[in-house]
Amino acid sequence: MSIKVYLKKKKDNPPPLRNRTSRPGGGRASHTHTCHSENQSDLLILRSQFFSFFNLAHAQFILKMAAVQGGMVDEKEEVDIKTEPQSDGLMNTNATDGRQLSPSPSSSSSAGSSKSAAGAPEDQQTLLAVLQFLRKNKLTESVEILRREAGLPEDALDTKGADCSAPSSGGTAGGVDGLDAGSLLSRVAVSSSAGTPAPTKAVADDQPDVSVVLSAYSQQGDPALYKVYYSDLKKFIESVLDCHRAELSQVFYPLFVHMYLELVYNNHESEAKAFFEKFSGDQECYYEDDLRVLSSLTKKEHMRGNETLLDFRTSKFVLRISRDSYQLLKRHLQERQNNQIWNIIQEHLYIDIFDGMPRSKSQIDAMSGSLAGEAKREANKAKVYYGLLKEPEIEVPLDDEDEEAENEEGKPKKKKPKKDSMGSKSKKQDPNAPLQNRIPLPELKDSDKLDKIMYMKESTKRIRLGRENLPSICFYTFLNAYQGLTAVDFTDDSSLIAGGFADSTVRVWSVTPKKLRKVKSAADLNLIDKESDDVLERIMDEKTASESKILYGHSGPVYGISFSPDRNYLLSCSEDGTVRLWSLLTFTCLVGYKGHNYPVWDTQFSPYGYYFVSGGHDRVARLWATDHYQPLRIFAGHLADVTCTRFHPNSNYVVTGSSDRTIRLWDVLTGNCVRIFTGHKGPIHTLAFSPNGKFLASGATDGRVLLWDIGHGLMVSELKGHTDTVYALRFSRDGELLASGSMDNTVRLWDAAKAFDDLETDDFTAATGHIHLQDNSQELLLGTYMSKSTPVVHLHFTRRNLLLAAGSYAA
Amino acid sequence: MAEREERRFAQVSRESVALMAESAGVELGEEMAAVLAEDVCYRLREAAQSCSQFMKHAKRKKLTVEDFNRALRWSNVEAVCGYGAQDALPFRSGKEGELFFVEDREINLIELALATNIPKGCAETMVRVNVAYLDGKGGVELQGAVPTAVQSLSDDLLKYYQQITRAILGDDPHLMKVKSVSHDLEQLNRLLHMVRSLVQNPYLYLGSYVRSLVSSVMYCILEPLAASINPLNDHWTLRDYAALLLSNIFWTHGDLVSGLYHQILLSLQKVLSDPVRPLCSHYGAVVGLHALGWKAVEKVLFPHLPAYWANLQAVLDDYSVSNAQVKADGHKVYGAILVAVERLLKMKALSLSHPGEWCFNAQTGSLAAAGGYSSPGLSPPPQSLSEAAFGIASHLQAGSGGCPWEEWAPVSLPAMYLELYSFFGDSLAVRFSTGPGLDSPPYCPSALLREPKKEALGQGSNSDTARKMPQLTANLSISPRRDGSPRTDPPPPSLAAAGPGRSLPRSSSAQRSRYSSSRSAQRLTGLPRDVFPKARFASPQNGPPTFSFVIGGRQMGQRCQGRRPFQTVFAPTPPPAAVPPRAYAHKLPVIGRVGKPVRRWTCSHYSLLLPL
């Protein structure tokens, strides 16, 4: 299948996988209903095609799909995972006939891809690309219908097909294949990820593009007048009432960028420079980085390869403006016949109009800063099951002699708290929790149960942290790493520590006196009495015992590392584009997962094992299962690199942070994006869920830590204090404290409990998403702890709430 | 605009592009070169921007060539090779002044290949853990941050400071106070050693920090440490060592802080005169005085001894089981006093009998002796110009401080011996009897305490003294003992003369005058009894020759008998004690450790000198 070609191809395709949520060009064109439905059905087919491919690889997830394409399902691949639960909207959609007009949410959002065939030439190009793709996939009927609908001649496809795909790939036919398929794939994933039934306007703009949309800036006013237009608007906004000014000022930045690009695109280089010169100083300071990129771009040819700009043009910049302010702006622009600006606003901006009081400057500033503006309010409306899964009931054996030996009278005491703690967890089903089997989870092994018991025992000895009771901090310093330490992880029980290094190695150390041992060779294993009780001990080769082991296999710096919950596996991802799974029993590489064809920045195991997520330079995050060599889900939507990925504690969601300065929460089941958080002013480098799954903390290069309420999709708090990139975040085991570690060589402790308590979730805030953040960073900051000269790369709370920090000494 | 861009970005000029094209054999038109130059600039910026993300993900602050190469590689451009080193590449300017280049030296591969000294690989990457903060505390004292006092130091000193703090603190990130670790002898020892090396560092000017050093050392000497509660802890050694250190500080840095000597003496005396203080503190005071030199002993301990003696005696007299520990401590103190007094006598005798030689000794041996006339080796140099000078100096320095020893006047040696003998009896005498070998200990400290760099010199002087020793000790063994011994048939006339002469100048000190008067009055035994009710003084009314004998209230005779085996030297002079009150017969041997006097001596020797 074509996708395989794509996946195997590596660097031959110059631009990374394109994933775009929308396509702006010619959005004003009205769509006929027929065309709409036609295209929709076509896309549905694409989607089924897409998922049928998935089926091949991951039958256990999409068994439902088998109903449609049963023949293609490889039954053998249904490994030990259970069938799909019923409540799967996406699958239901797929189960319906592809020709039917399905009103299901995900399909409706994808349906927006239609476009009038009678539109501008660029529309035609897009259409041709779609047709070409359809033909490649032997969907001749759809091709016919679409062509008839678009009024294209029979031979148009043949003659123009090559042209339209040319911009995106200059390689072999396979390359074209691969790229087209790939970008479509991701587009489909995106459109399905849009999730909630978006209002029609948003839908209509959700236009994918196959050919790179270089023709977006077609209409051209008088380049000399751009300055006049812009300063006219500026004058107007400065003259409006104060309450509207802040809101309307948001328009400046996207307008500025688009006008500049339009000038550049149309080869008005000197005008563009003058325009930039004149107005770049007016922009908000947090756009400085983008402006720098922009300023270096003065030629149309340069725009072609510049992904940042491509994203900017192809995605709509989202603004939230109150209805009053919007009316003001609209009236002004119409009065002044300022069509140039009005066109840009119409085409490239998405104005999310709300009724109510205009927001203040600080409110706006808190939420803005991302590459594509704020999140649409609708984007955060989907229900998120953030509650924790019910813990499996494990009978805690009370015959732990050692403890009883310690305190004999402790026996009755001990039973009670255990029962209580277990009871409260297991009896009450959290209303916000997903169904236990919402996604199939691996069954607990005996060893896992033992570990759970250990965990419970440990947690009874946990220190209760709080404002008055701060944790002790142990610092693990990597010596002689020569600035090569790139990633660190601890096992949950803090018995092992692993480091990923720039020299492509992964090193594992034992933190306890227990040394690391390999399993004996096969020949030796044959000699072992398999019935003996200590067989697990016997299989280990004592001769190989050492404090640390080095894992060789990657061919580039290891940027992310993660232990499996059962401590048998280790994941590492690297610049070489692979994610590797290592066995900690044999200390060898088991699998290399190839899918990201570009550097993989982060990876993490699911808290229940088996699944893992990875994200990289190709702007997508992928969900994998350890026993599948291809991803189960592709989470596409970020406009720039996915820099960090984390699993929700209930394993039903994945959160990704990106250098487009947004955070997205994805539903593992549907692949939809269910939350978009904006507010960071720099690439996000670390994320952490609170233990109860309700909150999320994020840290970015801007040195700020933001706290988010997942359920309401709101920013909760802004923690200012770090002076450099925050690379590590971790909640204490009971969620009372948040620890943050940074490049500025400090660990800071924050009173998370207080921050969450202060949260006011009245209906208005919840409905509008307008938050009032008071600046209480200093109040919430409980302590700043300096290391000598060691950037903090990783933080970890032991089961008893001792804080472990790690980093490599930078002389 | 162009200028601004030039400031912001590196530019590759049109000319450069044309030149490069030329070198590649391509002729470029002007226009073409301009376009190319612009494009090159843009690509450069693009690569620079994209390479920064490799740096960020590697969690580094420094952009490396490797990062740039990665960015190039991922945009399908050939990487730049040969600049992978982590070090910064120094640019050198050419002769023109406008040309800069990276020095690229040729490497002789043959030499490299055949080199025998293969560089060792870099050290293994490892993980070390330390508890950085305990219970979130220590937030005030930032790890690695230097206290404000230290911040003004130069880089070198700062490094030195860090080394020292690391050596002292080890893994403990908190700056500790001496008091906070008084339970940990190990730690205290480490601290003292560090102080010693600080003091001995000839390149370090301590300045006013000497005072704080001294105070912490004094703490170790005097304070009842938490560790001394447990009798198993050898805090005695610590005190000895600290005392040695104290004298060492004076030897080397005493000139830095004026009046310090007097302050120290004052505080030592205060401790000594405070009966509430535990015995270990007293012990510390005695060894401290001892370490400060015989003059200090003479000035403080000797006049104070009578008062203190009663106190000590009371302790030693108590036989109750509960008192056992205290009594053991008392013996320690007793031993320390004995050693101190012994040297006092010897040195005094020496200074009297061989002033010239001592002068010579002092000049060679003591580094601080500025010149001219200097006092015997163990007196601290700053005050050691001369006795007279010292007196003046003390007046000047201590001023209105009212030091009791201000009006101190030297007591004549025989008188002193007599008085001391009254306390110690034969145990004192024994020490002088044992010959030259045993006399050397008092010198040892001086030799040992000298700075390392002076070690050779010190050794030299030591051997010097050793060579002279026989003579000196010969003198010693004759003059003081014979002179002072009550057993020598004719008490030297000086004794009688010294007695009254001594009491006069000391009368200013109330306490001392009381005792001196009591001593001279010979019968006021009731008075000390009132003060120290436990002190049961025998009240034999003896004749003038047994003058000091009575004061001591000791039946020297008993003790002498107990020590008979070691007193062969004195056998011809049997104690004149016609009145041997039985009451103390069993007691005194205990004090002097009659059973094993030699070991007693070695013990004290051990205790005073072992720490080094």
PDB file of N, CA and C in Angstrom, chain B residues 515-583:
ATOM      1  N   TYR B 515      44.954  33.512  99.519  1.00  0.00           N
ATOM      2  CA  TYR B 515      45.636  32.234  99.659  1.00  0.00           C
ATOM      3  C   TYR B 515      47.098  32.386 100.008  1.00  0.00           C
ATOM      4  N   SER B 516      47.650  33.389  99.393  1.00  0.00           N
ATOM      5  CA  SER B 516      49.068  33.562  99.722  1.00  0.00           C
ATOM      6  C   SER B 516      49.211  33.892 101.204  1.00  0.00           C
ATOM      7  N   SER B 517      48.244  34.652 101.638  1.00  0.00           N
ATOM      8  CA  SER B 517      48.334  34.975 103.062  1.00  0.00           C
ATOM      9  C   SER B 517      48.061  33.715 103.872  1.00  0.00           C
ATOM     10  N   SER B 518      47.125  32.965 103.361  1.00  0.00           N
ATOM     11  CA  SER B 518      46.840  31.742 104.104  1.00  0.00           C
ATOM     12  C   SER B 518      48.051  30.839 104.080  1.00  0.00           C
ATOM     13  N   ARG B 519      48.703  30.932 102.925  1.00  0.00           N
ATOM     14  CA  ARG B 519      49.860  30.093 102.815  1.00  0.00           C
ATOM     15  C   ARG B 519      50.944  30.560 103.775  1.00  0.00           C
ATOM     16  N   SER B 520      51.073  31.827 103.751  1.00  0.00           N
ATOM     17  CA  SER B 520      52.138  32.317 104.619  1.00  0.00           C
ATOM     18  C   SER B 520      51.725  32.224 106.083  1.00  0.00           C
ATOM     19  N   ALA B 521      50.480  32.380 106.285  1.00  0.00           N
ATOM     20  CA  ALA B 521      50.039  32.289 107.672  1.00  0.00           C
ATOM     21  C   ALA B 521      50.052  30.850 108.161  1.00  0.00           C
ATOM     22  N   GLN B 522      49.990  29.935 107.230  1.00  0.00           N
ATOM     23  CA  GLN B 522      50.157  28.512 107.502  1.00  0.00           C
ATOM     24  C   GLN B 522      49.070  27.910 108.364  1.00  0.00           C
ATOM     25  N   ARG B 523      48.175  28.702 108.792  1.00  0.00           N
ATOM     26  CA  ARG B 523      47.241  28.096 109.723  1.00  0.00           C
ATOM     27  C   ARG B 523      45.793  28.360 109.318  1.00  0.00           C
ATOM     28  N   LEU B 524      45.613  28.984 108.306  1.00  0.00           N
ATOM     29  CA  LEU B 524      44.240  29.316 107.963  1.00  0.00           C
ATOM     30  C   LEU B 524      43.592  28.173 107.203  1.00  0.00           C
ATOM     31  N   THR B 525      43.867  27.045 107.655  1.00  0.00           N
ATOM     32  CA  THR B 525      43.313  25.885 106.969  1.00  0.00           C
ATOM     33  C   THR B 525      41.813  25.861 107.045  1.00  0.00           C
ATOM     34  N   GLY B 526      41.305  26.509 108.047  1.00  0.00           N
ATOM     35  CA  GLY B 526      39.843  26.502 108.184  1.00  0.00           C
ATOM     36  C   GLY B 526      39.163  27.244 107.057  1.00  0.00           C
ATOM     37  N   LEU B 527      39.850  28.201 106.570  1.00  0.00           N
ATOM     38  CA  LEU B 527      39.222  29.008 105.543  1.00  0.00           C
ATOM     39  C   LEU B 527      38.919  28.213 104.269  1.00  0.00           C
ATOM     40  N   PRO B 528      39.894  27.577 103.767  1.00  0.00           N
ATOM     41  CA  PRO B 528      39.564  26.769 102.578  1.00  0.00           C
ATOM     42  C   PRO B 528      38.538  25.709 102.883  1.00  0.00           C
ATOM     43  N   ARG B 529      38.552  25.283 104.089  1.00  0.00           N
ATOM     44  CA  ARG B 529      37.589  24.262 104.423  1.00  0.00           C
ATOM     45  C   ARG B 529      36.174  24.814 104.326  1.00  0.00           C
ATOM     46  N   ASP B 530      36.082  26.065 104.697  1.00  0.00           N
ATOM     47  CA  ASP B 530      34.755  26.672 104.578  1.00  0.00           C
ATOM     48  C   ASP B 530      34.339  26.778 103.119  1.00  0.00           C
ATOM     49  N   VAL B 531      35.298  27.193 102.379  1.00  0.00           N
ATOM     50  CA  VAL B 531      34.956  27.364 100.968  1.00  0.00           C
ATOM     51  C   VAL B 531      34.725  26.021 100.302  1.00  0.00           C
ATOM     52  N   PHE B 532      35.603  25.133 100.565  1.00  0.00           N
ATOM     53  CA  PHE B 532      35.482  23.785 100.001  1.00  0.00           C
ATOM     54  C   PHE B 532      35.343  22.807 101.148  1.00  0.00           C
ATOM     55  N   PRO B 533      34.188  22.693 101.634  1.00  0.00           N
ATOM     56  CA  PRO B 533      34.004  21.953 102.894  1.00  0.00           C
ATOM     57  C   PRO B 533      34.571  20.542 102.828  1.00  0.00           C
ATOM     58  N   LYS B 534      34.672  20.057 101.648  1.00  0.00           N
ATOM     59  CA  LYS B 534      35.114  18.674 101.585  1.00  0.00           C
ATOM     60  C   LYS B 534      36.612  18.544 101.798  1.00  0.00           C
ATOM     61  N   ALA B 535      37.253  19.658 101.592  1.00  0.00           N
ATOM     62  CA  ALA B 535      38.698  19.578 101.720  1.00  0.00           C
ATOM     63  C   ALA B 535      39.083  19.465 103.191  1.00  0.00           C
ATOM     64  N   ARG B 536      39.497  18.325 103.512  1.00  0.00           N
ATOM     65  CA  ARG B 536      39.879  18.136 104.917  1.00  0.00           C
ATOM     66  C   ARG B 536      41.373  18.343 105.047  1.00  0.00           C
ATOM     67  N   PHE B 537      41.701  19.409 105.601  1.00  0.00           N
ATOM     68  CA  PHE B 537      43.119  19.687 105.726  1.00  0.00           C
ATOM     69  C   PHE B 537      43.628  19.144 107.058  1.00  0.00           C
ATOM     70  N   ALA B 538      44.711  18.535 106.891  1.00  0.00           N
ATOM     71  CA  ALA B 538      45.373  18.175 108.151  1.00  0.00           C
ATOM     72  C   ALA B 538      45.959  19.453 108.738  1.00  0.00           C
ATOM     73  N   SER B 539      46.000  19.516 109.983  1.00  0.00           N
ATOM     74  CA  SER B 539      46.482  20.766 110.554  1.00  0.00           C
ATOM     75  C   SER B 539      47.702  20.555 111.439  1.00  0.00           C
ATOM     76  N   PRO B 540      48.660  19.937 110.870  1.00  0.00           N
ATOM     77  CA  PRO B 540      49.856  19.805 111.710  1.00  0.00           C
ATOM     78  C   PRO B 540      50.629  21.116 111.702  1.00  0.00           C
ATOM     79  N   GLN B 541      50.938  21.558 112.795  1.00  0.00           N
ATOM     80  CA  GLN B 541      51.716  22.784 112.870  1.00  0.00           C
ATOM     81  C   GLN B 541      53.184  22.422 112.772  1.00  0.00           C
ATOM     82  N   ASN B 542      53.692  22.734 111.636  1.00  0.00           N
ATOM     83  CA  ASN B 542      55.081  22.388 111.397  1.00  0.00           C
ATOM     84  C   ASN B 542      55.943  23.631 111.476  1.00  0.00           C
ATOM     85  N   GLY B 543      57.192  23.319 111.469  1.00  0.00           N
ATOM     86  CA  GLY B 543      58.134  24.416 111.516  1.00  0.00           C
ATOM     87  C   GLY B 543      58.269  25.093 110.181  1.00  0.00           C
ATOM     88  N   PRO B 544      58.954  26.137 110.149  1.00  0.00           N
ATOM     89  CA  PRO B 544      59.149  26.926 108.925  1.00  0.00           C
ATOM     90  C   PRO B 544      59.575  26.100 107.722  1.00  0.00           C
ATOM     91  N   PRO B 545      60.450  25.135 107.886  1.00  0.00           N
ATOM     92  CA  PRO B 545      60.879  24.418 106.680  1.00  0.00           C
ATOM     93  C   PRO B 545      59.718  23.728 105.978  1.00  0.00           C
ATOM     94  N   THR B 546      58.757  23.339 106.741  1.00  0.00           N
ATOM     95  CA  THR B 546      57.637  22.605 106.132  1.00  0.00           C
ATOM     96  C   THR B 546      56.498  23.540 105.777  1.00  0.00           C
ATOM     97  N   PHE B 547      56.854  24.688 105.586  1.00  0.00           N
ATOM     98  CA  PHE B 547      55.938  25.789 105.302  1.00  0.00           C
ATOM     99  C   PHE B 547      54.916  25.435 104.219  1.00  0.00           C
ATOM    100  N   SER B 548      55.409  25.112 103.104  1.00  0.00           N
ATOM    101  CA  SER B 548      54.459  24.836 102.032  1.00  0.00           C
ATOM    102  C   SER B 548      53.797  23.484 102.216  1.00  0.00           C
ATOM    103  N   PHE B 549      54.471  22.675 102.874  1.00  0.00           N
ATOM    104  CA  PHE B 549      53.982  21.357 103.195  1.00  0.00           C
ATOM    105  C   PHE B 549      52.650  21.458 103.929  1.00  0.00           C
ATOM    106  N   VAL B 550      52.583  22.349 104.777  1.00  0.00           N
ATOM    107  CA  VAL B 550      51.368  22.511 105.574  1.00  0.00           C
ATOM    108  C   VAL B 550      50.237  23.063 104.719  1.00  0.00           C
ATOM    109  N   ILE B 551      50.604  23.952 103.940  1.00  0.00           N
ATOM    110  CA  ILE B 551      49.579  24.541 103.093  1.00  0.00           C
ATOM    111  C   ILE B 551      48.904  23.462 102.269  1.00  0.00           C
ATOM    112  N   GLY B 552      49.714  22.687 101.720  1.00  0.00           N
ATOM    113  CA  GLY B 552      49.158  21.606 100.907  1.00  0.00           C
ATOM    114  C   GLY B 552      48.353  20.668 101.763  1.00  0.00           C
ATOM    115  N   GLY B 553      48.715  20.591 102.985  1.00  0.00           N
ATOM    116  CA  GLY B 553      47.971  19.694 103.843  1.00  0.00           C
ATOM    117  C   GLY B 553      48.148  18.264 103.441  1.00  0.00           C
ATOM    118  N   ARG B 554      49.263  17.948 102.879  1.00  0.00           N
ATOM    119  CA  ARG B 554      49.441  16.584 102.372  1.00  0.00           C
ATOM    120  C   ARG B 554      50.509  15.861 103.186  1.00  0.00           C
ATOM    121  N   GLN B 555      50.268  14.635 103.346  1.00  0.00           N
ATOM    122  CA  GLN B 555      51.273  13.844 104.029  1.00  0.00           C
ATOM    123  C   GLN B 555      52.219  13.302 102.984  1.00  0.00           C
ATOM    124  N   MET B 556      53.180  14.119 102.689  1.00  0.00           N
ATOM    125  CA  MET B 556      54.084  13.717 101.643  1.00  0.00           C
ATOM    126  C   MET B 556      54.756  12.407 101.960  1.00  0.00           C
ATOM    127  N   GLY B 557      54.869  12.229 103.180  1.00  0.00           N
ATOM    128  CA  GLY B 557      55.561  11.013 103.591  1.00  0.00           C
ATOM    129  C   GLY B 557      54.886   9.777 103.066  1.00  0.00           C
ATOM    130  N   GLN B 558      53.602   9.777 103.186  1.00  0.00           N
ATOM    131  CA  GLN B 558      52.873   8.595 102.720  1.00  0.00           C
ATOM    132  C   GLN B 558      53.107   8.357 101.249  1.00  0.00           C
ATOM    133  N   ARG B 559      53.020   9.450 100.544  1.00  0.00           N
ATOM    134  CA  ARG B 559      53.161   9.294  99.128  1.00  0.00           C
ATOM    135  C   ARG B 559      54.561   8.801  98.779  1.00  0.00           C
ATOM    136  N   CYS B 560      55.469   9.350  99.464  1.00  0.00           N
ATOM    137  CA  CYS B 560      56.833   8.955  99.158  1.00  0.00           C
ATOM    138  C   CYS B 560      57.029   7.474  99.398  1.00  0.00           C
ATOM    139  N   GLN B 561      56.412   7.064 100.384  1.00  0.00           N
ATOM    140  CA  GLN B 561      56.549   5.631 100.645  1.00  0.00           C
ATOM    141  C   GLN B 561      55.953   4.827  99.514  1.00  0.00           C
ATOM    142  N   GLY B 562      54.817   5.304  99.115  1.00  0.00           N
ATOM    143  CA  GLY B 562      54.161   4.584  98.036  1.00  0.00           C
ATOM    144  C   GLY B 562      55.023   4.559  96.797  1.00  0.00           C
ATOM    145  N   ARG B 563      55.822   5.537  96.671  1.00  0.00           N
ATOM    146  CA  ARG B 563      56.583   5.613  95.439  1.00  0.00           C
ATOM    147  C   ARG B 563      58.010   5.149  95.620  1.00  0.00           C
ATOM    148  N   ARG B 564      58.201   4.584  96.648  1.00  0.00           N
ATOM    149  CA  ARG B 564      59.577   4.257  96.971  1.00  0.00           C
ATOM    150  C   ARG B 564      60.357   3.641  95.812  1.00  0.00           C
ATOM    151  N   PRO B 565      59.801   2.709  95.132  1.00  0.00           N
ATOM    152  CA  PRO B 565      60.594   2.082  94.084  1.00  0.00           C
ATOM    153  C   PRO B 565      61.120   3.094  93.092  1.00  0.00           C
ATOM    154  N   PHE B 566      60.441   4.179  92.935  1.00  0.00           N
ATOM    155  CA  PHE B 566      60.861   5.139  91.910  1.00  0.00           C
ATOM    156  C   PHE B 566      61.618   6.294  92.511  1.00  0.00           C
ATOM    157  N   GLN B 567      61.775   6.195  93.725  1.00  0.00           N
ATOM    158  CA  GLN B 567      62.386   7.347  94.362  1.00  0.00           C
ATOM    159  C   GLN B 567      63.785   7.057  94.843  1.00  0.00           C
ATOM    160  N   THR B 568      64.343   6.147  94.190  1.00  0.00           N
ATOM    161  CA  THR B 568      65.682   5.763  94.632  1.00  0.00           C
ATOM    162  C   THR B 568      66.597   6.963  94.688  1.00  0.00           C
ATOM    163  N   VAL B 569      66.361   7.854  93.775  1.00  0.00           N
ATOM    164  CA  VAL B 569      67.217   9.037  93.773  1.00  0.00           C
ATOM    165  C   VAL B 569      67.086   9.782  95.084  1.00  0.00           C
ATOM    166  N   PHE B 570      65.894   9.778  95.546  1.00  0.00           N
ATOM    167  CA  PHE B 570      65.641  10.585  96.740  1.00  0.00           C
ATOM    168  C   PHE B 570      65.778   9.792  98.033  1.00  0.00           C
ATOM    169  N   ALA B 571      66.101   8.602  97.840  1.00  0.00           N
ATOM    170  CA  ALA B 571      66.165   7.760  99.028  1.00  0.00           C
ATOM    171  C   ALA B 571      66.998   8.391 100.158  1.00  0.00           C
ATOM    172  N   PRO B 572      68.079   9.016  99.838  1.00  0.00           N
ATOM    173  CA  PRO B 572      68.862   9.606 100.928  1.00  0.00           C
ATOM    174  C   PRO B 572      68.152  10.757 101.611  1.00  0.00           C
ATOM    175  N   THR B 573      67.123  11.253 100.962  1.00  0.00           N
ATOM    176  CA  THR B 573      66.423  12.358 101.630  1.00  0.00           C
ATOM    177  C   THR B 573      65.016  11.930 101.981  1.00  0.00           C
ATOM    178  N   PRO B 574      64.898  11.260 103.044  1.00  0.00           N
ATOM    179  CA  PRO B 574      63.559  10.811 103.447  1.00  0.00           C
ATOM    180  C   PRO B 574      62.699  12.007 103.810  1.00  0.00           C
ATOM    181  N   PRO B 575      61.437  11.882 103.581  1.00  0.00           N
ATOM    182  CA  PRO B 575      60.539  13.010 103.851  1.00  0.00           C
ATOM    183  C   PRO B 575      60.604  13.402 105.319  1.00  0.00           C
ATOM    184  N   PRO B 576      60.571  14.656 105.509  1.00  0.00           N
ATOM    185  CA  PRO B 576      60.645  15.123 106.888  1.00  0.00           C
ATOM    186  C   PRO B 576      59.324  15.005 107.604  1.00  0.00           C
ATOM    187  N   ALA B 577      58.404  14.424 106.896  1.00  0.00           N
ATOM    188  CA  ALA B 577      57.057  14.389 107.453  1.00  0.00           C
ATOM    189  C   ALA B 577      57.034  13.588 108.733  1.00  0.00           C
ATOM    190  N   ALA B 578      57.006  14.293 109.773  1.00  0.00           N
ATOM    191  CA  ALA B 578      56.882  13.629 111.063  1.00  0.00           C
ATOM    192  C   ALA B 578      55.429  13.434 111.402  1.00  0.00           C
ATOM    193  N   VAL B 579      54.629  14.092 110.651  1.00  0.00           N
ATOM    194  CA  VAL B 579      53.191  14.010 110.913  1.00  0.00           C
ATOM    195  C   VAL B 579      52.491  13.426 109.690  1.00  0.00           C
ATOM    196  N   PRO B 580      52.406  12.185 109.645  1.00  0.00           N
ATOM    197  CA  PRO B 580      51.709  11.581 108.511  1.00  0.00           C
ATOM    198  C   PRO B 580      50.272  11.249 108.847  1.00  0.00           C
ATOM    199  N   PRO B 581      49.372  12.148 108.634  1.00  0.00           N
ATOM    200  CA  PRO B 581      47.984  11.811 108.953  1.00  0.00           C
ATOM    201  C   PRO B 581      47.509  10.667 108.054  1.00  0.00           C
ATOM    202  N   ARG B 582      47.035   9.723 108.704  1.00  0.00           N
ATOM    203  CA  ARG B 582      46.617   8.506 107.999  1.00  0.00           C
ATOM    204  C   ARG B 582      45.512   8.790 106.976  1.00  0.00           C
ATOM    205  N   ALA B 583      44.826   9.811 107.301  1.00  0.00           N
ATOM    206  CA  ALA B 583      43.627  10.042 106.492  1.00  0.00           C
ATOM    207  C   ALA B 583      43.910  10.077 104.998  1.00  0.00           C
TER     208      ALA B 583
END
